[in-house]
PDB file of C-alpha atoms (C1' of nucleotides) in Angstrom:
ATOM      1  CA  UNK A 221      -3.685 -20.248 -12.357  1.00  0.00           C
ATOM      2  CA  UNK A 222      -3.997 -20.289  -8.699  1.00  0.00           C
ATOM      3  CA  UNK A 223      -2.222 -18.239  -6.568  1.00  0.00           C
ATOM      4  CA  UNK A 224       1.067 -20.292  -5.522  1.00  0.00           C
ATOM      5  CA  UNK A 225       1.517 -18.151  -2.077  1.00  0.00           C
ATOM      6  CA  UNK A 226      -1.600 -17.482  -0.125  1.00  0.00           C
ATOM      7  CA  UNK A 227      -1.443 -14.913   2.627  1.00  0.00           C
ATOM      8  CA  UNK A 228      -3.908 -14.504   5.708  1.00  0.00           C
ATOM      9  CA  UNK A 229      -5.132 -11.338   6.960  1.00  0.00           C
ATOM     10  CA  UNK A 230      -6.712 -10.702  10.235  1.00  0.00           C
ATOM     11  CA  UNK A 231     -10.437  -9.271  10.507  1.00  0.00           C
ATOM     12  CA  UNK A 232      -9.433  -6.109  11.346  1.00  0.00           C
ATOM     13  CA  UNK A 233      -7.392  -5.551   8.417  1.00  0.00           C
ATOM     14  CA  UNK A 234      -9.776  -6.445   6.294  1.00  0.00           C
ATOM     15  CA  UNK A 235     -11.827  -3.993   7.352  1.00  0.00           C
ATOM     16  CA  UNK A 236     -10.022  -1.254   7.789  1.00  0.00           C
ATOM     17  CA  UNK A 237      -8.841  -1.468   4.732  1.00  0.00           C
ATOM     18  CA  UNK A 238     -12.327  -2.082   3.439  1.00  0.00           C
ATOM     19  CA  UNK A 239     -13.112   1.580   4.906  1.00  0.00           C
ATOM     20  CA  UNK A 240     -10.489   3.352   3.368  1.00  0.00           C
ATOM     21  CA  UNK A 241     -11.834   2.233  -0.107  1.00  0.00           C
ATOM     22  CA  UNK A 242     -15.194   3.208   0.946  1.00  0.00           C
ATOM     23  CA  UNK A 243     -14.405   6.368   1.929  1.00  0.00           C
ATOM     24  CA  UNK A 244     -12.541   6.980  -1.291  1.00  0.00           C
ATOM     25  CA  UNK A 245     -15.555   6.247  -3.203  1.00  0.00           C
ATOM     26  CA  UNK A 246     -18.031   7.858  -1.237  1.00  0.00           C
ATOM     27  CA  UNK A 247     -15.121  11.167  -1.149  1.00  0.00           C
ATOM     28  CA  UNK A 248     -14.949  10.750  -5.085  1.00  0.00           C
ATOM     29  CA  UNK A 249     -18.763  11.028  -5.617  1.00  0.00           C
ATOM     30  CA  UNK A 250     -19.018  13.853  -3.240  1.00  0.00           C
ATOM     31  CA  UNK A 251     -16.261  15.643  -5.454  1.00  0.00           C
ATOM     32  CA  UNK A 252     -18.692  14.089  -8.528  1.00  0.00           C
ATOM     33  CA  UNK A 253     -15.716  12.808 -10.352  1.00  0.00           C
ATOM     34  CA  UNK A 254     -15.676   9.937 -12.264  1.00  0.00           C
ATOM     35  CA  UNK A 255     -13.640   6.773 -11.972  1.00  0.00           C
ATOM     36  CA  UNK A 256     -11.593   7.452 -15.340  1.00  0.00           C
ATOM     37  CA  UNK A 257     -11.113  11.015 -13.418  1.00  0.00           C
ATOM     38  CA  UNK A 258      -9.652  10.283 -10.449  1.00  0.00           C
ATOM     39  CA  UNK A 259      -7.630   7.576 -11.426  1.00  0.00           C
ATOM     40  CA  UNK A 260      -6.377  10.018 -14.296  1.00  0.00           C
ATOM     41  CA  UNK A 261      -5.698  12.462 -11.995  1.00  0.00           C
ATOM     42  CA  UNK A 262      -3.819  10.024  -9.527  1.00  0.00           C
ATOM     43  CA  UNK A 263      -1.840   8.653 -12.661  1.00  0.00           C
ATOM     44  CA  UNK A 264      -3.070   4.878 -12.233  1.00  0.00           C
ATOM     45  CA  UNK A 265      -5.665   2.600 -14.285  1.00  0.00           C
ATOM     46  CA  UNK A 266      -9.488   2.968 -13.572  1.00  0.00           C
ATOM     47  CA  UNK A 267      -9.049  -0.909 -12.887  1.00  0.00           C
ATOM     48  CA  UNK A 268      -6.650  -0.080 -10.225  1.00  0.00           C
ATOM     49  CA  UNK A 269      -8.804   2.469  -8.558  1.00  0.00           C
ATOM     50  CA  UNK A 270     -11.576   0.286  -8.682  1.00  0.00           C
ATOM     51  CA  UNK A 271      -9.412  -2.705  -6.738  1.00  0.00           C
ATOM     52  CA  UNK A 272      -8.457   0.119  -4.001  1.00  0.00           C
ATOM     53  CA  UNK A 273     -11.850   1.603  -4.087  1.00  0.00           C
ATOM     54  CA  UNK A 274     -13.123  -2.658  -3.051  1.00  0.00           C
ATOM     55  CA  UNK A 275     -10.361  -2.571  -0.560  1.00  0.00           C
ATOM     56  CA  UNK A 276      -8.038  -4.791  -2.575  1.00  0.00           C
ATOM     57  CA  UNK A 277      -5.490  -5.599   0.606  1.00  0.00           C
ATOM     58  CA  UNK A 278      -2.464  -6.334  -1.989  1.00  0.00           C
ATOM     59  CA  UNK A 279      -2.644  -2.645  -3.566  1.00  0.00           C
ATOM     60  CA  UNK A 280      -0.036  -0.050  -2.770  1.00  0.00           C
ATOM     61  CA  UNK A 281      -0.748   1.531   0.480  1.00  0.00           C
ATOM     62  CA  UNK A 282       1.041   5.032  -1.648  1.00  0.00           C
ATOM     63  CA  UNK A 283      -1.956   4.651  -4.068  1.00  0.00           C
ATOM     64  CA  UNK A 284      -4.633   4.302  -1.247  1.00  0.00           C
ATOM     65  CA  UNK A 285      -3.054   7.721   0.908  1.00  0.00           C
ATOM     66  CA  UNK A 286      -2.505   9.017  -2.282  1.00  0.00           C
ATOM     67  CA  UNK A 287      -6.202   8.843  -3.603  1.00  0.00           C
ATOM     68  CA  UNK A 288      -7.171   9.295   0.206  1.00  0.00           C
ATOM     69  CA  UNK A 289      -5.541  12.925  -0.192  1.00  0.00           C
ATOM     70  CA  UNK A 290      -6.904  13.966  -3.830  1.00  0.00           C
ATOM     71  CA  UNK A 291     -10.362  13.060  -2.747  1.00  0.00           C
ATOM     72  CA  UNK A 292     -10.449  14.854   0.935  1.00  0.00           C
ATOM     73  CA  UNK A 293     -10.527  12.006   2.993  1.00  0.00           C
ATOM     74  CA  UNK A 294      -8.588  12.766   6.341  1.00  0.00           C
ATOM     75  CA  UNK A 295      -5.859   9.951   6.733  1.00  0.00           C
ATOM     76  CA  UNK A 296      -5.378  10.448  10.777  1.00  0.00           C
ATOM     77  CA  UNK A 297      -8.819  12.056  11.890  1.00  0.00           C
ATOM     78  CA  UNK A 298      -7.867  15.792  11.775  1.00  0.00           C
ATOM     79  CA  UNK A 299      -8.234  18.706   9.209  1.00  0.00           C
ATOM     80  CA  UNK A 300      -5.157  19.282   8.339  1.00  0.00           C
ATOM     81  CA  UNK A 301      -3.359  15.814   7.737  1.00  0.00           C
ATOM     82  CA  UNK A 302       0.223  17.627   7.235  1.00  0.00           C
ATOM     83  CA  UNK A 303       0.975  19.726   9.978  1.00  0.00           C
ATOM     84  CA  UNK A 304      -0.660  16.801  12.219  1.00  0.00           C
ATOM     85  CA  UNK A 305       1.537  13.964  10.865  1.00  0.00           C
ATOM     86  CA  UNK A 306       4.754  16.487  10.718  1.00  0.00           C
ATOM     87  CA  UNK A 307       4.247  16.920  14.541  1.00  0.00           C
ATOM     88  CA  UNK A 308       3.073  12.847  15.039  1.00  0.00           C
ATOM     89  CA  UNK A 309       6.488  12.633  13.056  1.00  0.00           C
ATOM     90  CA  UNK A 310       8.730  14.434  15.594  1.00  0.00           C
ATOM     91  CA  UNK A 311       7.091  12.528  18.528  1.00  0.00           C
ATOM     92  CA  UNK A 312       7.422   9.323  17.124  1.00  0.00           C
ATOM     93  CA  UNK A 313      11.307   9.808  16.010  1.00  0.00           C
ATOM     94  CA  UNK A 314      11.718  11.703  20.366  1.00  0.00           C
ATOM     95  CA  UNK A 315      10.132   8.288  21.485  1.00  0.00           C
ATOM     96  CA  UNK A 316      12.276   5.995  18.959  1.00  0.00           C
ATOM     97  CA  UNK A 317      15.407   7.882  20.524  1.00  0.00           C
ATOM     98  CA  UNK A 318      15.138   7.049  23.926  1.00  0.00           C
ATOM     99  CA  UNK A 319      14.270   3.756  23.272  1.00  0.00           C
ATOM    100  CA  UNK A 320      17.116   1.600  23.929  1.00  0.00           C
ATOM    101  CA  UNK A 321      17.911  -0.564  20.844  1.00  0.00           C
ATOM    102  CA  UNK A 322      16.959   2.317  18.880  1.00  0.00           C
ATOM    103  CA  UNK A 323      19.138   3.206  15.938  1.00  0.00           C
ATOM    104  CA  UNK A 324      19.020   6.307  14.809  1.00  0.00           C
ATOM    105  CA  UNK A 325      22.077   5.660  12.670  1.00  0.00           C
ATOM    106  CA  UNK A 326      24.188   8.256  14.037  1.00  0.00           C
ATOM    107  CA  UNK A 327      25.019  11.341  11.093  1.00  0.00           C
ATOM    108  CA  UNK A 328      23.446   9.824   8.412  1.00  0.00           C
ATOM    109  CA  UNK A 329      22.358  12.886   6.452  1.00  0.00           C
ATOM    110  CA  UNK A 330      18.450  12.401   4.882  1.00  0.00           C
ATOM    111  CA  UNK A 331      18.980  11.339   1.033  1.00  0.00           C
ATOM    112  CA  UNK A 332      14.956  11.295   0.606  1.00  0.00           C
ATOM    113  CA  UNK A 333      13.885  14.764   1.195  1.00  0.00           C
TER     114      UNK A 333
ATOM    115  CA  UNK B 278      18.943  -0.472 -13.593  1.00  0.00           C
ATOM    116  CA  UNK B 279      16.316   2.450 -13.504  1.00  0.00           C
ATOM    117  CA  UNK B 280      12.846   1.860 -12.897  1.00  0.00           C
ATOM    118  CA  UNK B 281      10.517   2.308 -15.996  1.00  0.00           C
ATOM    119  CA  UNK B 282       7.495   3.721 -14.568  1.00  0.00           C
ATOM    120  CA  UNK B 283       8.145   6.261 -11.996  1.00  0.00           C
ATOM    121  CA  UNK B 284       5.333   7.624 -10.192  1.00  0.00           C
ATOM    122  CA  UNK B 285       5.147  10.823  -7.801  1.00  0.00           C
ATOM    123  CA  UNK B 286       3.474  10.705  -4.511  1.00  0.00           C
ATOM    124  CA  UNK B 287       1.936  14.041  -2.751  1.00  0.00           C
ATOM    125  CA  UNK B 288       3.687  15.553   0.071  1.00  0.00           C
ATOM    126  CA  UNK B 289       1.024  13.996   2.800  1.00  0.00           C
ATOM    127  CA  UNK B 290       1.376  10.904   1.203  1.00  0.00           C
ATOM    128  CA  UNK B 291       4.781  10.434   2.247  1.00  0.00           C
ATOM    129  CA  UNK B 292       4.559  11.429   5.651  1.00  0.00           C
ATOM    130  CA  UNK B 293       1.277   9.571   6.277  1.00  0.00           C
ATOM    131  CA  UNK B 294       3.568   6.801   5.325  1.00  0.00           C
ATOM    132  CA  UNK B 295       6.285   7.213   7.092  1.00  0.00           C
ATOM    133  CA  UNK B 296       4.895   8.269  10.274  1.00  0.00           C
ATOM    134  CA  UNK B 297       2.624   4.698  10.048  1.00  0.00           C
ATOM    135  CA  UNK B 298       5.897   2.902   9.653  1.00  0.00           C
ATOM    136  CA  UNK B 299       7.593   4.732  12.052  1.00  0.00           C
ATOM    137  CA  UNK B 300       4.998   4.121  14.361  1.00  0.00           C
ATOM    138  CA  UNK B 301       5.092   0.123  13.704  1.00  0.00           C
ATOM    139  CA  UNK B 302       9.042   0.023  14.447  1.00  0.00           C
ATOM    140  CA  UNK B 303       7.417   1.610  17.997  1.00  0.00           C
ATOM    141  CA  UNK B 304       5.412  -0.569  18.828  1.00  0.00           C
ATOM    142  CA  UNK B 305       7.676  -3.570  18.059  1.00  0.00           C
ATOM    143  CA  UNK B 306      10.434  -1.994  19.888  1.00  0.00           C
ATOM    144  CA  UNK B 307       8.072  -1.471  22.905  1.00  0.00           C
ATOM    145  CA  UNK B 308       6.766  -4.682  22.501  1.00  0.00           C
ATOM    146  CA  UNK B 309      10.520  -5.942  22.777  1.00  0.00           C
ATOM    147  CA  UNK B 310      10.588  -7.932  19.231  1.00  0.00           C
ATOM    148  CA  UNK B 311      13.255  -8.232  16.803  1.00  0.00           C
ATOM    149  CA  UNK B 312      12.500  -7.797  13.113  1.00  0.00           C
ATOM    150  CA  UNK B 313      13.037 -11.327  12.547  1.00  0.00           C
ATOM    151  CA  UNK B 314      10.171 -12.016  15.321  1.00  0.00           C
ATOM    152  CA  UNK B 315       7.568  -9.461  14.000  1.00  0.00           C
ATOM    153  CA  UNK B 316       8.748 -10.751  10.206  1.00  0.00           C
ATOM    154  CA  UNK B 317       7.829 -14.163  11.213  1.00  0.00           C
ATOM    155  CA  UNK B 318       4.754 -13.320  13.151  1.00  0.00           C
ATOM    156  CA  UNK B 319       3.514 -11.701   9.821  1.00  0.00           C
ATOM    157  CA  UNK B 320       4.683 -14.175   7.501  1.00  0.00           C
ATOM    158  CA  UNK B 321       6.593 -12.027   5.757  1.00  0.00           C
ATOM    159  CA  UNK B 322      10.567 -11.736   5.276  1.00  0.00           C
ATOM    160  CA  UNK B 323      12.386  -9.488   6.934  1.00  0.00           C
ATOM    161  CA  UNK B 324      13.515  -7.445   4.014  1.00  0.00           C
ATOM    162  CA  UNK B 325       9.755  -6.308   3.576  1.00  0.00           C
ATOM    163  CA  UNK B 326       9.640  -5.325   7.530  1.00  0.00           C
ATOM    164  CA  UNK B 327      12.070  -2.913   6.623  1.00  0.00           C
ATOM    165  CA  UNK B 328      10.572  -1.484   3.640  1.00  0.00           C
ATOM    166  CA  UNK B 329       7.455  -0.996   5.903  1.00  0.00           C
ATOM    167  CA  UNK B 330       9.379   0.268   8.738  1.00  0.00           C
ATOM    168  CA  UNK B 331      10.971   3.159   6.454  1.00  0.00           C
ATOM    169  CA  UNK B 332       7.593   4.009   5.055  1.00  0.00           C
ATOM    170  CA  UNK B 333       8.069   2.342   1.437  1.00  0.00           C
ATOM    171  CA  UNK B 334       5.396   3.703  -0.355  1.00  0.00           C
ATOM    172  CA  UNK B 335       5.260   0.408  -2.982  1.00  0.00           C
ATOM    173  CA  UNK B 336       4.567  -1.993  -0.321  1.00  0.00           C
ATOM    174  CA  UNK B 337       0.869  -3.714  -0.091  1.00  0.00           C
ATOM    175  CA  UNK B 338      -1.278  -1.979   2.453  1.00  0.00           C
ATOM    176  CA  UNK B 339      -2.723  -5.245   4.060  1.00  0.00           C
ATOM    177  CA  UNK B 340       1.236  -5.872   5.072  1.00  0.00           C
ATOM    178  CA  UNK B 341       0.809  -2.654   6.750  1.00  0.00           C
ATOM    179  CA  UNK B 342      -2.404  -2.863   8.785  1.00  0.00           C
ATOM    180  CA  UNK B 343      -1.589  -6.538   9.484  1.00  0.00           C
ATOM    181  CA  UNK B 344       1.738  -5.176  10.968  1.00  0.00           C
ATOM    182  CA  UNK B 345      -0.346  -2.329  12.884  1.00  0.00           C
ATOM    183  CA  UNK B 346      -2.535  -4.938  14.194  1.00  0.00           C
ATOM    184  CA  UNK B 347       0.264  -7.128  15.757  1.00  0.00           C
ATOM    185  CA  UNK B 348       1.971  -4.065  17.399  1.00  0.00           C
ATOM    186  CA  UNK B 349      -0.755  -2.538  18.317  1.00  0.00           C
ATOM    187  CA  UNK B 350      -0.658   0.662  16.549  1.00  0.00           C
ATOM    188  CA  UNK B 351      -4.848   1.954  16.708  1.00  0.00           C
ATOM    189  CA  UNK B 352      -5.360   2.199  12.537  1.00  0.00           C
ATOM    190  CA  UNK B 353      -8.134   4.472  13.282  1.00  0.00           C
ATOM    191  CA  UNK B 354      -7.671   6.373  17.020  1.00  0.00           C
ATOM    192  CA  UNK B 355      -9.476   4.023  18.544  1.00  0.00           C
ATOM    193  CA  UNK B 356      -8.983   1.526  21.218  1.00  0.00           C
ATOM    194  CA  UNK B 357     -11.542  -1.065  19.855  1.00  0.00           C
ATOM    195  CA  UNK B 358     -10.623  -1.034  15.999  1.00  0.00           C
ATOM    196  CA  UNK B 359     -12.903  -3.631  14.706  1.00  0.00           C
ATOM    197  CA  UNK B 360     -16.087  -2.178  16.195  1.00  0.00           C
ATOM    198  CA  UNK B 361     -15.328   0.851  15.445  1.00  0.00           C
ATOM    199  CA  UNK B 362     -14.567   0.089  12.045  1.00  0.00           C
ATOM    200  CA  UNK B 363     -17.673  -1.868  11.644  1.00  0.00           C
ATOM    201  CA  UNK B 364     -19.868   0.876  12.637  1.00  0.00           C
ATOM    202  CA  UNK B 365     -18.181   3.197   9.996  1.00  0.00           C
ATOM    203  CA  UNK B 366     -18.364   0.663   7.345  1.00  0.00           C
ATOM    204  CA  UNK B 367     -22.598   0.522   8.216  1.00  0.00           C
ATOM    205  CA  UNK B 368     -22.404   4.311   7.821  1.00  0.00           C
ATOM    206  CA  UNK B 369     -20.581   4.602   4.992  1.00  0.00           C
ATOM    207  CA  UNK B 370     -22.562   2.531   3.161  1.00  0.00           C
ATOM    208  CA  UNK B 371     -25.514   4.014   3.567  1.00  0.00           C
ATOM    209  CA  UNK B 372     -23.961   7.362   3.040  1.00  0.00           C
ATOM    210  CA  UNK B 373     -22.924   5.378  -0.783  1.00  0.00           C
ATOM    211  CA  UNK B 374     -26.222   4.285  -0.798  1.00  0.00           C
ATOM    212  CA  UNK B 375     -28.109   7.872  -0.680  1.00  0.00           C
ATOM    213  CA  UNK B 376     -25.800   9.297  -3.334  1.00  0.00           C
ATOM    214  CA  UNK B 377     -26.548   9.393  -7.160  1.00  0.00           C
ATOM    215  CA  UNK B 378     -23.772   7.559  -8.889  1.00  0.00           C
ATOM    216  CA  UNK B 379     -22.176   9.972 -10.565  1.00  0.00           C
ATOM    217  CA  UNK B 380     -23.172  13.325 -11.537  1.00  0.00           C
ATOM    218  CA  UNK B 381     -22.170  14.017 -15.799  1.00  0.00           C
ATOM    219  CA  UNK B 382     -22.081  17.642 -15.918  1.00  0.00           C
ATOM    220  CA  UNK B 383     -17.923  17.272 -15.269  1.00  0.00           C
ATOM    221  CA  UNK B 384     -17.988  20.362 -12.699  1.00  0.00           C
ATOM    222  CA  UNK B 385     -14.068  21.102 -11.987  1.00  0.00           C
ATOM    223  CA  UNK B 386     -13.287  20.076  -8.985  1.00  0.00           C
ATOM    224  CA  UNK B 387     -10.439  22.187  -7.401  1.00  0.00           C
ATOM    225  CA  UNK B 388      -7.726  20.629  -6.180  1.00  0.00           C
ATOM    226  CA  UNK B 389      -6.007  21.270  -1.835  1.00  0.00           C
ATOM    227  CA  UNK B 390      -2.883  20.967  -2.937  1.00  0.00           C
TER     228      UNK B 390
ATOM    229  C1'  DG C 161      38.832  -8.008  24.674  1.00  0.00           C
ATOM    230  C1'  DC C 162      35.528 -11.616  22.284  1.00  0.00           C
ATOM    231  C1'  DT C 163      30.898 -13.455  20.900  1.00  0.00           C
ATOM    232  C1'  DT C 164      26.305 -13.024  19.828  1.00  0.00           C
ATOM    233  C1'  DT C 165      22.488 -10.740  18.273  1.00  0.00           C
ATOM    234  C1'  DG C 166      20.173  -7.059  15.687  1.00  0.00           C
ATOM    235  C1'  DT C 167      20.243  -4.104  11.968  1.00  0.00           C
ATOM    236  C1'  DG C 168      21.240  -1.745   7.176  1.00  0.00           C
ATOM    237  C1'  DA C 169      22.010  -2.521   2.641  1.00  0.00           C
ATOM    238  C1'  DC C 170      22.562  -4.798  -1.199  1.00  0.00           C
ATOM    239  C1'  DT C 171      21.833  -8.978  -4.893  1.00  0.00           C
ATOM    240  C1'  DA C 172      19.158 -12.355  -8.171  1.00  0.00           C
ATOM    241  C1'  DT C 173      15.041 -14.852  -8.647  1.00  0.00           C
ATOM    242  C1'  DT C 174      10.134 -15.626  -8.421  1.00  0.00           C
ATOM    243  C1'  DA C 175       5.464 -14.358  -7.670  1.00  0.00           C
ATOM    244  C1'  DT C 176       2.280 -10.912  -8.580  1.00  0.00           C
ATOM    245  C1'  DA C 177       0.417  -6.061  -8.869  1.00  0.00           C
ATOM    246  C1'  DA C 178      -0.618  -2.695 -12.363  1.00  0.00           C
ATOM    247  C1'  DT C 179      -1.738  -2.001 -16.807  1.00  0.00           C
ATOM    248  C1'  DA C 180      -4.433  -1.655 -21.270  1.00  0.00           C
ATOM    249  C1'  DA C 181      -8.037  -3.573 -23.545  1.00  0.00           C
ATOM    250  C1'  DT C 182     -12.414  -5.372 -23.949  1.00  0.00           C
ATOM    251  C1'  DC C 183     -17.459  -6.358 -23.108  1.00  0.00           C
ATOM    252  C1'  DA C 184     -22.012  -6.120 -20.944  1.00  0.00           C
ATOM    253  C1'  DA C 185     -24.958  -3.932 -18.104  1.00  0.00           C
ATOM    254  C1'  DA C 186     -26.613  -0.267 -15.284  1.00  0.00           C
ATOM    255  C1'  DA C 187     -27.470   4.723 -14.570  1.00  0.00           C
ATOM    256  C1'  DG C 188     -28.434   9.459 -16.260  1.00  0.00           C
ATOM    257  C1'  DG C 189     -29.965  12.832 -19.415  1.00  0.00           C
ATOM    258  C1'  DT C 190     -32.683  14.421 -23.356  1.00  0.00           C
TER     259       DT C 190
ATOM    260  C1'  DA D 159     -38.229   5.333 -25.476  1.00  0.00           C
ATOM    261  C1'  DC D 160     -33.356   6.491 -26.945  1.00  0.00           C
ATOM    262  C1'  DC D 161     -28.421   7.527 -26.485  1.00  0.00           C
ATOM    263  C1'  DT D 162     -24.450   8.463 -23.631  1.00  0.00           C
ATOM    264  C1'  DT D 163     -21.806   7.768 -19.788  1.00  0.00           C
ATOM    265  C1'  DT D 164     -20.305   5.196 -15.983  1.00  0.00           C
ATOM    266  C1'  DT D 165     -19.421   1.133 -13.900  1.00  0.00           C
ATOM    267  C1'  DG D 166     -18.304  -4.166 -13.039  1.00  0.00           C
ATOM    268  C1'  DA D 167     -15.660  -7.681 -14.493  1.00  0.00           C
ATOM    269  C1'  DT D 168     -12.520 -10.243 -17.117  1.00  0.00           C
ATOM    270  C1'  DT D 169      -8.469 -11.013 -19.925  1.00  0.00           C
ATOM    271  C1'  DA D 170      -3.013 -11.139 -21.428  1.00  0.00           C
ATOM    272  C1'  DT D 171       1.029  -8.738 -20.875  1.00  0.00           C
ATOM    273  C1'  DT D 172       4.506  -6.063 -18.485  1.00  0.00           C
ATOM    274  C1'  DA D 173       6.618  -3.955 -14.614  1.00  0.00           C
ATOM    275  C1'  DT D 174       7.818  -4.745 -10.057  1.00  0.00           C
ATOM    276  C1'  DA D 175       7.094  -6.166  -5.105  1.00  0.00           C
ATOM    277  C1'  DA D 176       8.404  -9.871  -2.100  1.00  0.00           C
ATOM    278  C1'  DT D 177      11.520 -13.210  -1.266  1.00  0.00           C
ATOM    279  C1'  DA D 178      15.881 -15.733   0.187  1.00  0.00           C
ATOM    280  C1'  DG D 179      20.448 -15.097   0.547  1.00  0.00           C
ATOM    281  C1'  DT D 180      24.529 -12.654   1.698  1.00  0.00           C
ATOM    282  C1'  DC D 181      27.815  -9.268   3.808  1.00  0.00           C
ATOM    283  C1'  DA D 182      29.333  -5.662   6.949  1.00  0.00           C
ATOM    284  C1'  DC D 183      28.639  -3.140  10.877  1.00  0.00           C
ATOM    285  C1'  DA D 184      26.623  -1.836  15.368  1.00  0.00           C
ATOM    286  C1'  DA D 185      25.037  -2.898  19.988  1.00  0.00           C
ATOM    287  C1'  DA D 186      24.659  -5.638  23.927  1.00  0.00           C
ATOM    288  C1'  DG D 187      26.233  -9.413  26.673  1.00  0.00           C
ATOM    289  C1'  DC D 188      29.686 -12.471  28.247  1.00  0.00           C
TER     290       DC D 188
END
DNA sequence: GCTTTGTGACTATTATAATAATCAAAAGGT
DNA sequence: ACCTTTTGATTATTATAATAGTCACAAAGC
């Protein structure tokens, strides 16, 4: 059956995401663990690991950060990912503030975390 | 209706996640669109924009990068993505190339986290 | 004030991602 | 050479992501 909706992606998308799979792989057989491993250890199918590990575009980008994380490789270019992206975090929500159409939906207590 | 499968996502995951969407609703605010622009831009309803924008961790990861792309959020910390990405994709591969495909003496690895 | 536009938060439906299962072939070890 | 393990690739089925549609509310603009 052929795909009824057929989506475009730019260049640059395509290979990013390429690289993310590569570096997956190449951080899984630096760690010498197996595709049935790591994709046991993430909780998903080997076939799914091996779509993210080709840089399927249509995967979850949860499974690709999450695999990105078990297997070492550094999602934002610094050592340690969650202190970085905690502080990124801050910035970005100070910059969404002042922006003017910005919502910030007034006392809306966090349910997520 | 609760889901069936429920899966659990690391810590870094989630913030890797939401700091890329937060950093998408940035740019489009900066860049002045409305979600209905930047959803049509993408091809993508604007239902799914939001998911992005609050960091859903389901959603595909081409959606994301494509949305990166049109904002102009730098997937990798450069300002010349595709190059950039093109001469770590030539690297990588030849660091995939060098390395034995797997190693079967199942050494524990020890998890970061 | 009023009107318009943008956003948040749902719903039901449809398209599809993830899965488990299988097979063949390649790679590694003895 | 042999045998085992790992990988590539394909299937059918199931769970779910993406969609279109709607409603209410919040900001701007008049």
């Amino acid at each position: 059956m052929e795909p009824i909706r057929k989506r475009t992606y730019s260049r640059v998308t395509r290979e990013a995401t390429e690289l993310l799979g590569k570096l997956i792989r190449l951080g899984r057989k630096e760690r010498k663990m197996t595709e049935n491993e790591l994709a046991g250890r993430a909780g998903i199918s080997r076939a799914t690991l091996q779509k993210i590990e080709h840089g399927d575009l249509k995967c979850e980008i949860g499974l690709f950060f999450e695999l990105a994380a078990l297997v070492g490789v550094k999602l934002f270019g610094t050592d340690d990912p969650s202190s970085t992206v905690s502080m990124h975090l801050g910035r970005i929500d100070d910059k969404l503030a002042l922006l003017p159409q910005s919502v910030r939906t007034s006392v809306k207590v966090d349910d997520d975390f």
